Amino acid sequence: RGQNPILSHSQPRQHARHPTAAMPASAFVSSLLPAHLTSSFVATTASNAHALPTTRTLRPRGAAAPARMTAAAPAAASEKTAKKKPLGIGIIGAGRIGQVHAETITKRSKNARLIGVASGTKELAEQCSLEHGCAPYFDYMELMDNPEVEAVMICSASNQHTAQIIEAAKRGLHIFCEKPIDTDLAVIDKALVAVREAGVKLQVGFNRRFDANYRRVHDAVRSGEVGKPHIIHITSRDPSPPPIEYVKVSGGIWLDCAIHDFDMSRFLVGDEVEEVYALGACNIKPEFADYDDVDTSLVTLRFKNGCIGTIDNSRQAVYGYDQRCEVFGEKGSIHINNNYANSAVLSTNQNIKRDLPLHFFMDRYTDSFITEVDDFVDVVQNGKKIPCTGLDGRAPVVIALAAKRSYLEKRPVRIDEVDIPLPKELEGWDGQ
């Protein structure tokens, strides 16, 4: 289990040995080269020797281990020797977002390598591993126990995240976890305690923080270009609603869809939300109401610094993925619009038009996924500050829970009505 049968090595059959059979591979190939190329080949082979797989002993499942950090190279080492090897990453969950990260690691990241993909769905694990040249695993703990794995990216169903975080922390593995960490604050806190006690890094996958457009808005607020923020407005609308089977386990529009926007509001305003009021309706899929969910939502936010915000969400914008934002402040405003596949505008005597926006998040946020993976590798290998901590991942869940209560009870809800005190083990911790 956990190995690609095509790549595994069975016991060799006994055959008469060729005279060259005992030769090392490099020596055999050298014997076939012209004399003037032999020395060049041997030198190249030697320089690449570090890339060859080595035999390592697996640790017993569940055994505690120190964080698998890449040690700094000695100062006297050459630049080539000092360069860190790519970070060995295992992906847990081979669904849509797991496949996005697998694609990023294998085709776009220079500093990471994909060791394996684990999924409880055998077909998904095999398909994803075959596509990206790594081993499939059907038990995520077997993937974690592979000594080549230094970090994991948790892309499984939300209700599995915290158990997998805790298991990874026990093994000293650094962790990237997709949102939300969980929908229960006490469960989230238990996972954060495990992370802090193990001394491993935890980064949460709110990828919009790494988008160049949102980053420019963030920097404009932080630098004072727009002055003190007075109003923030975020529009986030999907191109089509999810299937009902997904809605049953998603936690609802606020914990699944708007949670990105709750994180972005904190990220851009630079302050905490203190009160939430939510309205919702089922204008597209009436059956969502059977699960206390809606497909259309408007949420107002009041921040501690006096800024007020609005977030509007829809599960279906017929023209494509609608992602817009504005921050209005005492010195001016800054806004971002949708991204398009091209900048062409067609003008005729009847109208002026352009093509539709990029269709969904895989197209719109491709670069952000690359940047967040690269930043995660930098966090692990070089000690960079974590750009989105476990505590950053917790805060939008609190806002989402307040929004849901507000909708159900038809009233504004203060954040302290739904939040719970942090465990003493997390007191004074900033998530780093």
XYZ file of C-alpha atoms in Angstrom:
432
model
C 0.000 0.000 0.000
C 1.130 3.484 -0.739
C 3.382 2.427 -3.622
C 2.862 2.588 -7.340
C 2.967 -1.055 -8.464
C 4.401 0.046 -11.805
C 7.354 1.649 -10.017
C 7.991 -1.075 -7.439
C 10.876 -3.488 -7.899
C 10.188 -7.231 -7.712
C 12.821 -9.871 -7.090
C 14.948 -10.299 -10.273
C 14.904 -13.594 -12.135
C 18.136 -15.530 -12.537
C 19.711 -15.094 -15.951
C 23.182 -15.567 -17.354
C 25.086 -12.342 -16.598
C 26.509 -10.211 -19.368
C 30.156 -9.197 -18.845
C 29.070 -5.606 -18.235
C 26.342 -6.506 -15.744
C 28.499 -5.820 -12.724
C 29.613 -2.428 -14.032
C 28.238 0.740 -12.413
C 25.836 2.479 -14.791
C 28.156 5.453 -15.250
C 31.083 3.210 -16.135
C 29.029 1.265 -18.661
C 27.788 4.425 -20.395
C 31.303 5.888 -20.336
C 32.562 2.798 -22.191
C 30.210 3.625 -25.047
C 31.254 7.295 -25.354
C 34.101 8.733 -27.449
C 37.187 9.417 -25.390
C 36.848 13.210 -25.561
C 33.331 13.039 -23.993
C 34.033 10.519 -21.236
C 35.466 12.941 -18.672
C 32.575 15.376 -19.227
C 30.006 12.602 -18.649
C 31.689 11.381 -15.462
C 31.808 14.919 -14.059
C 28.143 15.503 -14.851
C 27.145 12.187 -13.294
C 29.018 13.015 -10.110
C 27.425 16.458 -9.840
C 23.956 14.924 -10.074
C 24.579 12.143 -7.576
C 22.670 13.988 -4.865
C 19.481 13.624 -6.895
C 19.559 9.818 -6.857
C 17.137 8.092 -4.452
C 18.563 6.595 -1.299
C 17.308 3.815 0.922
C 15.922 5.086 4.238
C 14.318 3.296 7.160
C 10.690 4.173 7.846
C 9.754 5.288 11.334
C 6.942 3.384 13.099
C 3.546 4.946 12.479
C 2.694 7.690 14.922
C 6.184 7.910 16.422
C 7.056 11.429 17.540
C 9.766 13.214 15.627
C 11.470 16.601 15.636
C 10.409 19.045 12.918
C 11.995 17.988 9.647
C 13.924 21.177 8.993
C 16.545 21.593 6.306
C 19.800 22.450 8.043
C 21.730 25.506 6.885
C 24.829 24.744 4.819
C 28.271 25.388 6.367
C 29.634 28.841 5.587
C 32.667 27.356 3.855
C 30.566 25.322 1.421
C 30.458 26.359 -2.213
C 27.367 28.142 -3.525
C 26.313 24.991 -5.365
C 26.625 22.834 -2.253
C 24.879 25.402 -0.041
C 21.761 25.500 -2.190
C 18.911 23.727 -0.398
C 17.272 20.779 -2.083
C 13.592 21.137 -3.038
C 11.208 20.663 -0.116
C 9.594 17.210 -0.114
C 5.815 17.682 0.041
C 2.972 15.186 0.347
C -0.554 16.174 -0.631
C -3.537 14.814 1.302
C -6.706 14.990 -0.753
C -6.817 14.594 -4.529
C -9.958 16.588 -5.262
C -10.103 19.867 -7.152
C -7.852 21.973 -4.915
C -5.455 19.071 -4.301
C -4.986 18.755 -8.055
C -4.384 22.511 -8.337
C -1.566 22.300 -5.769
C -0.118 19.157 -7.371
C 0.029 21.010 -10.678
C 1.699 23.983 -9.010
C 4.376 21.889 -7.289
C 5.295 19.710 -10.255
C 5.074 22.282 -13.050
C 5.537 25.730 -11.560
C 7.505 25.555 -8.307
C 11.298 25.456 -8.404
C 11.796 24.786 -4.704
C 9.374 21.941 -4.000
C 8.975 18.362 -5.147
C 5.883 16.203 -4.870
C 6.566 12.933 -3.032
C 3.075 11.466 -3.096
C -0.674 12.081 -3.116
C -3.046 10.445 -0.615
C -6.776 10.035 -1.031
C -9.400 7.725 0.378
C -10.757 7.541 -3.162
C -8.403 5.137 -4.901
C -9.200 6.382 -8.404
C -8.388 9.991 -7.504
C -5.104 9.072 -5.816
C -3.994 6.974 -8.773
C -5.070 9.505 -11.378
C -3.388 12.450 -9.637
C -0.175 10.530 -8.894
C 0.070 9.223 -12.453
C -0.446 12.698 -13.862
C 2.252 14.215 -11.668
C 4.803 11.430 -11.476
C 4.584 10.492 -7.805
C 3.347 7.580 -5.694
C -0.346 7.121 -4.785
C -1.337 6.490 -1.166
C -4.700 5.332 0.107
C -3.859 5.979 3.769
C -2.592 9.494 4.500
C -0.605 8.313 7.532
C 1.496 6.074 5.296
C 2.317 9.147 3.229
C 3.228 11.073 6.386
C 5.524 8.225 7.457
C 7.552 8.445 4.236
C 10.849 9.987 5.415
C 11.157 11.946 2.160
C 8.089 13.961 3.188
C 9.084 17.113 5.086
C 5.747 18.932 4.829
C 2.143 18.180 3.945
C -0.534 20.125 2.121
C -3.945 19.230 3.541
C -6.574 19.505 0.806
C -9.110 16.991 2.094
C -12.704 17.563 3.237
C -12.970 20.260 5.909
C -14.117 17.828 8.614
C -10.841 15.880 8.209
C -8.433 18.809 8.477
C -7.811 18.957 12.216
C -7.158 15.225 12.676
C -4.629 15.396 9.843
C -3.016 18.531 11.287
C -2.558 16.777 14.630
C -1.063 13.647 13.022
C 1.329 15.748 10.954
C 2.408 17.755 13.994
C 3.144 14.515 15.917
C 5.575 13.558 13.141
C 7.324 16.920 13.060
C 5.912 17.768 9.629
C 5.257 21.337 8.584
C 1.697 21.969 7.472
C -0.163 23.879 4.804
C -3.920 23.523 5.349
C -6.715 24.636 3.074
C -9.554 26.703 4.510
C -11.418 26.326 6.753
C -9.330 24.598 9.399
C -12.672 23.395 10.797
C -16.134 24.789 11.496
C -15.909 24.191 15.274
C -13.723 26.622 17.241
C -12.895 24.154 20.017
C -11.700 21.639 17.423
C -9.602 24.310 15.696
C -8.012 25.267 19.008
C -7.080 21.653 19.726
C -5.233 21.476 16.414
C -3.467 24.798 17.035
C -2.287 23.569 20.436
C -0.781 20.497 18.751
C 0.998 22.718 16.225
C 2.439 25.025 18.862
C 3.576 22.200 21.138
C 5.258 20.385 18.240
C 7.052 23.531 17.105
C 6.062 23.077 13.452
C 4.889 25.695 10.969
C 1.219 25.990 9.982
C 0.108 28.113 7.033
C -3.569 28.398 6.075
C -4.536 28.541 2.401
C -6.288 31.866 1.971
C -4.772 32.303 -1.466
C -6.258 35.719 -2.267
C -3.701 37.268 0.103
C -1.120 36.325 -2.524
C -2.954 37.857 -5.486
C -1.136 40.904 -6.911
C -4.338 42.977 -7.148
C -5.435 42.441 -3.556
C -1.853 42.888 -2.393
C -1.791 46.345 -4.010
C -4.963 47.323 -2.128
C -3.440 45.987 1.108
C -0.250 47.988 0.563
C -2.190 51.168 -0.251
C -4.024 50.935 3.083
C -0.895 50.067 5.075
C 1.156 52.872 3.530
C -1.542 55.470 4.199
C -2.206 56.246 0.527
C -5.983 56.182 1.074
C -5.777 57.358 4.672
C -7.804 55.776 7.428
C -10.222 53.273 5.821
C -13.886 54.229 6.168
C -15.650 51.692 3.922
C -14.687 48.375 2.374
C -16.854 46.662 -0.198
C -16.147 43.157 -1.534
C -18.040 41.386 -4.317
C -17.461 37.654 -4.709
C -19.764 35.648 -6.967
C -19.250 32.163 -8.350
C -20.135 31.263 -11.956
C -22.391 28.346 -10.991
C -23.796 26.773 -7.803
C -22.234 23.664 -6.251
C -24.065 20.314 -6.312
C -26.435 19.583 -3.464
C -24.157 16.828 -2.143
C -21.451 19.445 -1.615
C -23.863 21.850 0.089
C -24.778 19.160 2.629
C -21.215 19.075 4.029
C -19.842 22.521 3.123
C -20.996 24.330 6.262
C -22.985 26.839 4.212
C -22.202 29.875 2.090
C -20.555 31.818 4.928
C -18.182 29.054 6.036
C -17.448 27.881 2.512
C -17.656 30.794 0.080
C -17.714 34.074 2.044
C -14.965 32.887 4.385
C -12.414 34.050 1.782
C -13.990 37.499 1.908
C -14.050 37.591 5.705
C -10.321 36.883 5.650
C -9.770 39.496 2.952
C -11.674 42.149 4.898
C -9.356 41.693 7.913
C -6.310 41.542 5.646
C -7.167 44.779 3.824
C -8.599 46.872 6.677
C -5.921 45.731 9.132
C -8.293 45.425 12.060
C -10.715 43.003 13.682
C -14.469 42.748 13.099
C -16.654 43.341 16.156
C -20.213 43.020 14.770
C -21.889 41.210 11.867
C -25.323 41.402 10.243
C -26.274 38.969 7.473
C -29.155 38.717 5.025
C -29.674 35.733 2.763
C -32.024 34.257 0.192
C -32.423 31.206 -2.018
C -32.895 32.869 -5.395
C -31.178 30.181 -7.466
C -31.502 26.848 -5.647
C -34.544 26.705 -3.318
C -33.436 23.284 -2.040
C -30.459 24.895 -0.273
C -32.915 26.074 2.382
C -33.325 22.464 3.522
C -29.778 22.713 4.926
C -30.133 26.197 6.480
C -28.113 27.554 3.575
C -28.645 30.299 0.992
C -27.304 31.021 -2.481
C -27.418 34.838 -2.208
C -25.968 36.787 0.707
C -25.232 40.309 1.872
C -23.171 40.758 5.041
C -22.353 44.030 6.795
C -19.323 44.279 9.074
C -18.378 46.772 11.749
C -14.658 46.936 12.587
C -13.141 48.027 15.868
C -11.442 51.009 14.192
C -14.791 52.381 12.937
C -14.560 51.111 9.361
C -17.742 49.518 8.018
C -17.904 46.900 5.303
C -20.223 45.053 2.976
C -19.696 41.679 1.333
C -22.074 40.403 -1.317
C -21.956 36.800 -2.456
C -23.851 34.790 -5.033
C -23.520 31.173 -6.041
C -24.270 32.045 -9.676
C -23.086 34.973 -11.760
C -24.035 34.021 -15.318
C -21.223 36.149 -16.802
C -18.409 34.379 -14.914
C -16.309 34.676 -11.769
C -16.995 38.130 -10.303
C -14.196 39.313 -8.009
C -14.152 43.028 -7.191
C -13.157 45.118 -4.214
C -12.913 48.748 -3.075
C -11.471 50.425 0.005
C -12.599 54.023 0.530
C -10.674 56.181 3.000
C -10.145 59.720 4.188
C -7.585 60.474 1.448
C -9.179 58.592 -1.447
C -10.113 55.138 -2.627
C -8.572 52.146 -4.352
C -10.452 49.420 -6.202
C -9.780 46.326 -8.279
C -11.832 44.851 -11.093
C -12.220 41.418 -12.648
C -9.440 39.736 -14.598
C -9.947 38.921 -18.261
C -8.313 36.541 -20.693
C -7.387 39.526 -22.881
C -7.606 43.330 -22.891
C -9.395 43.623 -26.255
C -12.441 45.898 -26.466
C -14.699 45.739 -29.523
C -16.334 49.049 -30.535
C -18.998 49.280 -33.250
C -21.763 51.708 -34.214
C -24.123 49.716 -32.001
C -22.152 48.905 -28.849
C -18.828 48.594 -27.069
C -18.062 45.178 -25.588
C -15.378 42.807 -24.411
C -15.064 39.102 -23.553
C -16.319 37.673 -20.270
C -14.120 37.563 -17.127
C -11.996 34.520 -16.350
C -14.418 31.737 -15.534
C -13.427 30.426 -12.085
C -10.815 30.491 -9.348
C -8.425 28.060 -11.059
C -8.020 30.598 -13.874
C -8.389 33.820 -11.882
C -5.984 32.955 -9.070
C -3.375 30.766 -10.799
C -0.496 33.077 -9.873
C -1.645 33.346 -6.256
C -1.474 29.569 -5.845
C 2.115 29.607 -7.096
C 3.080 32.456 -4.751
C 1.503 30.891 -1.668
C 3.307 27.570 -2.278
C 6.618 29.370 -2.831
C 6.060 31.382 0.352
C 5.268 28.207 2.300
C 8.533 26.651 1.129
C 10.348 29.841 2.127
C 8.734 29.678 5.573
C 9.940 26.113 6.120
C 13.398 26.346 4.598
C 14.434 29.905 5.391
C 12.413 30.862 8.447
C 10.300 33.487 6.660
C 7.398 34.852 8.688
C 4.213 32.827 8.097
C 1.986 35.008 5.857
C -1.295 33.425 7.006
C -1.098 31.736 10.396
C -3.397 29.308 12.140
C -4.827 32.212 14.151
C -5.467 34.058 10.867
C -7.288 30.920 9.755
C -9.390 30.861 12.931
C -10.634 34.472 12.785
C -12.740 34.178 9.580
C -14.459 31.107 11.029
C -15.607 33.221 13.977
C -16.989 35.856 11.585
C -18.732 33.162 9.519
C -20.366 31.666 12.622
C -21.586 35.135 13.605
C -22.997 35.668 10.091
C -24.881 32.382 10.198
C -26.351 33.141 13.622
C -27.291 36.625 12.432
C -29.162 35.180 9.455
C -30.975 32.547 11.525
C -31.887 34.954 14.335
C -32.469 37.976 12.061
C -30.374 40.393 14.125
C -26.842 41.835 14.361
C -24.457 39.548 16.223
C -21.341 40.645 18.069
C -18.226 38.554 17.567
C -17.861 37.913 21.300
C -21.268 36.165 21.255
C -19.895 33.283 19.186
C -16.169 33.317 19.982
C -14.686 31.207 22.782
C -11.582 31.954 24.879
C -8.310 30.580 23.560
C -6.809 27.682 25.554
C -4.056 28.697 27.948
C -1.575 26.830 25.740
C -2.194 29.446 23.017
C -2.043 32.542 25.204
C 0.587 35.014 24.000
C 1.112 33.127 20.729
C 0.978 34.992 17.425
C 0.804 31.868 15.297
C 4.422 32.015 14.190
